[in-house]
Amino acid sequence: MTAPSSRDGSDADADRATVLTFSLAETRYCVRVDAVASALGVGDTSSIDAADDPWNAGATTVDDERIRVVDLRRVFEPTARLPDRSETPQLLVLTESDERGRRYGWLVDDVDTTRTIRTADIAPARTSARFVEGKLEVDGDDVTWLDESEMHNYSSH
């Protein structure tokens, strides 16, 4: 991402990115803001909760386009029981499609606001999950930065 230089001619803003933060239970995550087309409220999650595969937990139509739902809570916190959902879950509809042309939406518990972060502050992830870009601190909380392209590639298999 290219950012304008500061008035003194340095590239102080060149290492900045804008992310959208969101929560799954008590854990915070983020994704590039330009990867998200919209955030929609979800009223009834019973069909999503009943899906066998959290990577393909159903589908919805947004602006006449089919969106495949990924239940991120169940992806990151697989348990034998159904997750305790937020009272107001949201679907982050992503802008990109996978190599097959499918669009995705991530079911999350809560969507926060956008934040501008310094990319130099991103620490490498201590996990083998290829869809985790890294870790950073936002407003005093640990946040995991997700790579939406890798998530698409992983979920399409």
PDB file of N, CA and C in Angstrom, residues 42-96:
ATOM      1  N   VAL A  42     -26.695 -10.266  11.007  1.00  0.00           N
ATOM      2  CA  VAL A  42     -27.266 -11.589  10.770  1.00  0.00           C
ATOM      3  C   VAL A  42     -28.230 -11.879  11.906  1.00  0.00           C
ATOM      4  N   GLY A  43     -29.474 -12.133  11.572  1.00  0.00           N
ATOM      5  CA  GLY A  43     -30.483 -12.363  12.596  1.00  0.00           C
ATOM      6  C   GLY A  43     -30.518 -13.784  13.117  1.00  0.00           C
ATOM      7  N   ASP A  44     -30.673 -14.738  12.232  1.00  0.00           N
ATOM      8  CA  ASP A  44     -30.838 -16.133  12.623  1.00  0.00           C
ATOM      9  C   ASP A  44     -29.638 -16.940  12.143  1.00  0.00           C
ATOM     10  N   THR A  45     -28.898 -17.535  13.066  1.00  0.00           N
ATOM     11  CA  THR A  45     -27.718 -18.323  12.707  1.00  0.00           C
ATOM     12  C   THR A  45     -27.964 -19.823  12.825  1.00  0.00           C
ATOM     13  N   SER A  46     -29.212 -20.256  12.997  1.00  0.00           N
ATOM     14  CA  SER A  46     -29.479 -21.673  13.237  1.00  0.00           C
ATOM     15  C   SER A  46     -28.998 -22.565  12.087  1.00  0.00           C
ATOM     16  N   SER A  47     -29.176 -22.146  10.846  1.00  0.00           N
ATOM     17  CA  SER A  47     -28.714 -22.980   9.727  1.00  0.00           C
ATOM     18  C   SER A  47     -27.187 -22.995   9.659  1.00  0.00           C
ATOM     19  N   ILE A  48     -26.546 -21.902  10.012  1.00  0.00           N
ATOM     20  CA  ILE A  48     -25.076 -21.849  10.053  1.00  0.00           C
ATOM     21  C   ILE A  48     -24.566 -22.753  11.166  1.00  0.00           C
ATOM     22  N   ASP A  49     -25.212 -22.683  12.330  1.00  0.00           N
ATOM     23  CA  ASP A  49     -24.816 -23.516  13.463  1.00  0.00           C
ATOM     24  C   ASP A  49     -24.969 -25.003  13.153  1.00  0.00           C
ATOM     25  N   ALA A  50     -25.939 -25.347  12.314  1.00  0.00           N
ATOM     26  CA  ALA A  50     -26.209 -26.751  11.996  1.00  0.00           C
ATOM     27  C   ALA A  50     -25.317 -27.294  10.887  1.00  0.00           C
ATOM     28  N   ALA A  51     -24.585 -26.435  10.205  1.00  0.00           N
ATOM     29  CA  ALA A  51     -23.738 -26.870   9.098  1.00  0.00           C
ATOM     30  C   ALA A  51     -22.605 -27.759   9.597  1.00  0.00           C
ATOM     31  N   ASP A  52     -22.326 -28.822   8.851  1.00  0.00           N
ATOM     32  CA  ASP A  52     -21.247 -29.739   9.216  1.00  0.00           C
ATOM     33  C   ASP A  52     -19.870 -29.127   9.014  1.00  0.00           C
ATOM     34  N   ASP A  53     -19.720 -28.274   8.018  1.00  0.00           N
ATOM     35  CA  ASP A  53     -18.424 -27.722   7.646  1.00  0.00           C
ATOM     36  C   ASP A  53     -18.401 -26.213   7.888  1.00  0.00           C
ATOM     37  N   PRO A  54     -17.602 -25.730   8.849  1.00  0.00           N
ATOM     38  CA  PRO A  54     -17.571 -24.283   9.100  1.00  0.00           C
ATOM     39  C   PRO A  54     -17.008 -23.485   7.925  1.00  0.00           C
ATOM     40  N   TRP A  55     -16.236 -24.128   7.050  1.00  0.00           N
ATOM     41  CA  TRP A  55     -15.698 -23.450   5.868  1.00  0.00           C
ATOM     42  C   TRP A  55     -16.769 -23.256   4.797  1.00  0.00           C
ATOM     43  N   ASN A  56     -17.839 -24.002   4.898  1.00  0.00           N
ATOM     44  CA  ASN A  56     -18.952 -23.899   3.954  1.00  0.00           C
ATOM     45  C   ASN A  56     -20.245 -24.038   4.760  1.00  0.00           C
ATOM     46  N   ALA A  57     -20.525 -23.004   5.557  1.00  0.00           N
ATOM     47  CA  ALA A  57     -21.623 -23.062   6.521  1.00  0.00           C
ATOM     48  C   ALA A  57     -22.934 -22.524   5.977  1.00  0.00           C
ATOM     49  N   GLY A  58     -23.009 -22.374   4.682  1.00  0.00           N
ATOM     50  CA  GLY A  58     -24.231 -21.890   4.066  1.00  0.00           C
ATOM     51  C   GLY A  58     -23.912 -20.839   3.032  1.00  0.00           C
ATOM     52  N   ALA A  59     -24.950 -20.187   2.555  1.00  0.00           N
ATOM     53  CA  ALA A  59     -24.775 -19.148   1.546  1.00  0.00           C
ATOM     54  C   ALA A  59     -25.880 -18.126   1.709  1.00  0.00           C
ATOM     55  N   THR A  60     -25.605 -16.940   1.222  1.00  0.00           N
ATOM     56  CA  THR A  60     -26.591 -15.875   1.217  1.00  0.00           C
ATOM     57  C   THR A  60     -26.404 -15.095  -0.075  1.00  0.00           C
ATOM     58  N   THR A  61     -27.370 -14.285  -0.401  1.00  0.00           N
ATOM     59  CA  THR A  61     -27.270 -13.460  -1.599  1.00  0.00           C
ATOM     60  C   THR A  61     -27.165 -11.999  -1.178  1.00  0.00           C
ATOM     61  N   VAL A  62     -26.154 -11.338  -1.709  1.00  0.00           N
ATOM     62  CA  VAL A  62     -25.941  -9.915  -1.449  1.00  0.00           C
ATOM     63  C   VAL A  62     -25.784  -9.233  -2.803  1.00  0.00           C
ATOM     64  N   ASP A  63     -26.600  -8.244  -3.067  1.00  0.00           N
ATOM     65  CA  ASP A  63     -26.574  -7.533  -4.351  1.00  0.00           C
ATOM     66  C   ASP A  63     -26.602  -8.497  -5.527  1.00  0.00           C
ATOM     67  N   ASP A  64     -27.505  -9.449  -5.477  1.00  0.00           N
ATOM     68  CA  ASP A  64     -27.694 -10.454  -6.535  1.00  0.00           C
ATOM     69  C   ASP A  64     -26.487 -11.359  -6.748  1.00  0.00           C
ATOM     70  N   GLU A  65     -25.598 -11.438  -5.777  1.00  0.00           N
ATOM     71  CA  GLU A  65     -24.430 -12.312  -5.882  1.00  0.00           C
ATOM     72  C   GLU A  65     -24.417 -13.294  -4.716  1.00  0.00           C
ATOM     73  N   ARG A  66     -24.147 -14.547  -5.018  1.00  0.00           N
ATOM     74  CA  ARG A  66     -24.107 -15.594  -4.001  1.00  0.00           C
ATOM     75  C   ARG A  66     -22.816 -15.468  -3.187  1.00  0.00           C
ATOM     76  N   ILE A  67     -22.971 -15.462  -1.861  1.00  0.00           N
ATOM     77  CA  ILE A  67     -21.840 -15.334  -0.944  1.00  0.00           C
ATOM     78  C   ILE A  67     -21.785 -16.593  -0.080  1.00  0.00           C
ATOM     79  N   ARG A  68     -20.691 -17.299  -0.125  1.00  0.00           N
ATOM     80  CA  ARG A  68     -20.484 -18.500   0.694  1.00  0.00           C
ATOM     81  C   ARG A  68     -20.067 -18.065   2.099  1.00  0.00           C
ATOM     82  N   VAL A  69     -20.735 -18.602   3.116  1.00  0.00           N
ATOM     83  CA  VAL A  69     -20.494 -18.205   4.507  1.00  0.00           C
ATOM     84  C   VAL A  69     -19.452 -19.113   5.142  1.00  0.00           C
ATOM     85  N   VAL A  70     -18.433 -18.485   5.741  1.00  0.00           N
ATOM     86  CA  VAL A  70     -17.425 -19.180   6.527  1.00  0.00           C
ATOM     87  C   VAL A  70     -17.664 -18.786   7.986  1.00  0.00           C
ATOM     88  N   ASP A  71     -17.913 -19.771   8.830  1.00  0.00           N
ATOM     89  CA  ASP A  71     -18.157 -19.527  10.258  1.00  0.00           C
ATOM     90  C   ASP A  71     -16.809 -19.453  10.961  1.00  0.00           C
ATOM     91  N   LEU A  72     -16.242 -18.253  11.023  1.00  0.00           N
ATOM     92  CA  LEU A  72     -14.892 -18.094  11.561  1.00  0.00           C
ATOM     93  C   LEU A  72     -14.753 -18.560  13.002  1.00  0.00           C
ATOM     94  N   ARG A  73     -15.785 -18.381  13.789  1.00  0.00           N
ATOM     95  CA  ARG A  73     -15.713 -18.805  15.194  1.00  0.00           C
ATOM     96  C   ARG A  73     -15.452 -20.308  15.282  1.00  0.00           C
ATOM     97  N   ARG A  74     -16.150 -21.087  14.472  1.00  0.00           N
ATOM     98  CA  ARG A  74     -15.958 -22.541  14.487  1.00  0.00           C
ATOM     99  C   ARG A  74     -14.656 -22.946  13.804  1.00  0.00           C
ATOM    100  N   VAL A  75     -14.171 -22.153  12.862  1.00  0.00           N
ATOM    101  CA  VAL A  75     -12.879 -22.436  12.232  1.00  0.00           C
ATOM    102  C   VAL A  75     -11.751 -22.280  13.246  1.00  0.00           C
ATOM    103  N   PHE A  76     -11.767 -21.177  14.001  1.00  0.00           N
ATOM    104  CA  PHE A  76     -10.677 -20.887  14.921  1.00  0.00           C
ATOM    105  C   PHE A  76     -10.847 -21.500  16.298  1.00  0.00           C
ATOM    106  N   GLU A  77     -12.058 -21.839  16.673  1.00  0.00           N
ATOM    107  CA  GLU A  77     -12.311 -22.416  17.992  1.00  0.00           C
ATOM    108  C   GLU A  77     -13.189 -23.653  17.864  1.00  0.00           C
ATOM    109  N   PRO A  78     -12.691 -24.674  17.149  1.00  0.00           N
ATOM    110  CA  PRO A  78     -13.533 -25.864  16.974  1.00  0.00           C
ATOM    111  C   PRO A  78     -13.785 -26.559  18.313  1.00  0.00           C
ATOM    112  N   THR A  79     -15.034 -26.819  18.576  1.00  0.00           N
ATOM    113  CA  THR A  79     -15.418 -27.494  19.816  1.00  0.00           C
ATOM    114  C   THR A  79     -16.529 -28.480  19.501  1.00  0.00           C
ATOM    115  N   ALA A  80     -16.785 -29.351  20.441  1.00  0.00           N
ATOM    116  CA  ALA A  80     -17.857 -30.331  20.266  1.00  0.00           C
ATOM    117  C   ALA A  80     -19.231 -29.667  20.368  1.00  0.00           C
ATOM    118  N   ARG A  81     -19.312 -28.558  21.082  1.00  0.00           N
ATOM    119  CA  ARG A  81     -20.610 -27.899  21.240  1.00  0.00           C
ATOM    120  C   ARG A  81     -20.673 -26.653  20.358  1.00  0.00           C
ATOM    121  N   LEU A  82     -21.865 -26.191  20.125  1.00  0.00           N
ATOM    122  CA  LEU A  82     -22.046 -24.994  19.326  1.00  0.00           C
ATOM    123  C   LEU A  82     -21.518 -23.775  20.075  1.00  0.00           C
ATOM    124  N   PRO A  83     -20.958 -22.824  19.356  1.00  0.00           N
ATOM    125  CA  PRO A  83     -20.449 -21.629  20.031  1.00  0.00           C
ATOM    126  C   PRO A  83     -21.577 -20.777  20.590  1.00  0.00           C
ATOM    127  N   ASP A  84     -21.286 -20.099  21.685  1.00  0.00           N
ATOM    128  CA  ASP A  84     -22.227 -19.118  22.213  1.00  0.00           C
ATOM    129  C   ASP A  84     -22.111 -17.886  21.332  1.00  0.00           C
ATOM    130  N   ARG A  85     -23.097 -17.664  20.535  1.00  0.00           N
ATOM    131  CA  ARG A  85     -23.071 -16.560  19.585  1.00  0.00           C
ATOM    132  C   ARG A  85     -23.325 -15.228  20.268  1.00  0.00           C
ATOM    133  N   SER A  86     -22.767 -14.227  19.676  1.00  0.00           N
ATOM    134  CA  SER A  86     -23.090 -12.858  20.044  1.00  0.00           C
ATOM    135  C   SER A  86     -24.565 -12.636  19.732  1.00  0.00           C
ATOM    136  N   GLU A  87     -25.198 -11.716  20.421  1.00  0.00           N
ATOM    137  CA  GLU A  87     -26.600 -11.402  20.127  1.00  0.00           C
ATOM    138  C   GLU A  87     -26.747 -10.708  18.782  1.00  0.00           C
ATOM    139  N   THR A  88     -25.661 -10.119  18.302  1.00  0.00           N
ATOM    140  CA  THR A  88     -25.712  -9.382  17.036  1.00  0.00           C
ATOM    141  C   THR A  88     -24.542  -9.791  16.129  1.00  0.00           C
ATOM    142  N   PRO A  89     -24.498 -11.056  15.685  1.00  0.00           N
ATOM    143  CA  PRO A  89     -23.402 -11.460  14.798  1.00  0.00           C
ATOM    144  C   PRO A  89     -23.477 -10.698  13.482  1.00  0.00           C
ATOM    145  N   GLN A  90     -22.333 -10.607  12.824  1.00  0.00           N
ATOM    146  CA  GLN A  90     -22.279  -9.889  11.562  1.00  0.00           C
ATOM    147  C   GLN A  90     -21.544 -10.711  10.520  1.00  0.00           C
ATOM    148  N   LEU A  91     -21.858 -10.455   9.278  1.00  0.00           N
ATOM    149  CA  LEU A  91     -21.205 -11.107   8.159  1.00  0.00           C
ATOM    150  C   LEU A  91     -20.345 -10.071   7.445  1.00  0.00           C
ATOM    151  N   LEU A  92     -19.027 -10.323   7.426  1.00  0.00           N
ATOM    152  CA  LEU A  92     -18.124  -9.481   6.665  1.00  0.00           C
ATOM    153  C   LEU A  92     -18.082 -10.021   5.241  1.00  0.00           C
ATOM    154  N   VAL A  93     -18.654  -9.304   4.304  1.00  0.00           N
ATOM    155  CA  VAL A  93     -18.654  -9.712   2.906  1.00  0.00           C
ATOM    156  C   VAL A  93     -17.360  -9.195   2.293  1.00  0.00           C
ATOM    157  N   LEU A  94     -16.564 -10.127   1.778  1.00  0.00           N
ATOM    158  CA  LEU A  94     -15.247  -9.775   1.264  1.00  0.00           C
ATOM    159  C   LEU A  94     -15.305  -9.395  -0.208  1.00  0.00           C
ATOM    160  N   THR A  95     -14.365  -8.577  -0.637  1.00  0.00           N
ATOM    161  CA  THR A  95     -14.368  -8.045  -1.998  1.00  0.00           C
ATOM    162  C   THR A  95     -13.846  -9.040  -3.028  1.00  0.00           C
ATOM    163  N   GLU A  96     -12.829  -9.813  -2.685  1.00  0.00           N
ATOM    164  CA  GLU A  96     -12.202 -10.732  -3.634  1.00  0.00           C
ATOM    165  C   GLU A  96     -12.959 -12.038  -3.747  1.00  0.00           C
TER     166      GLU A  96
END
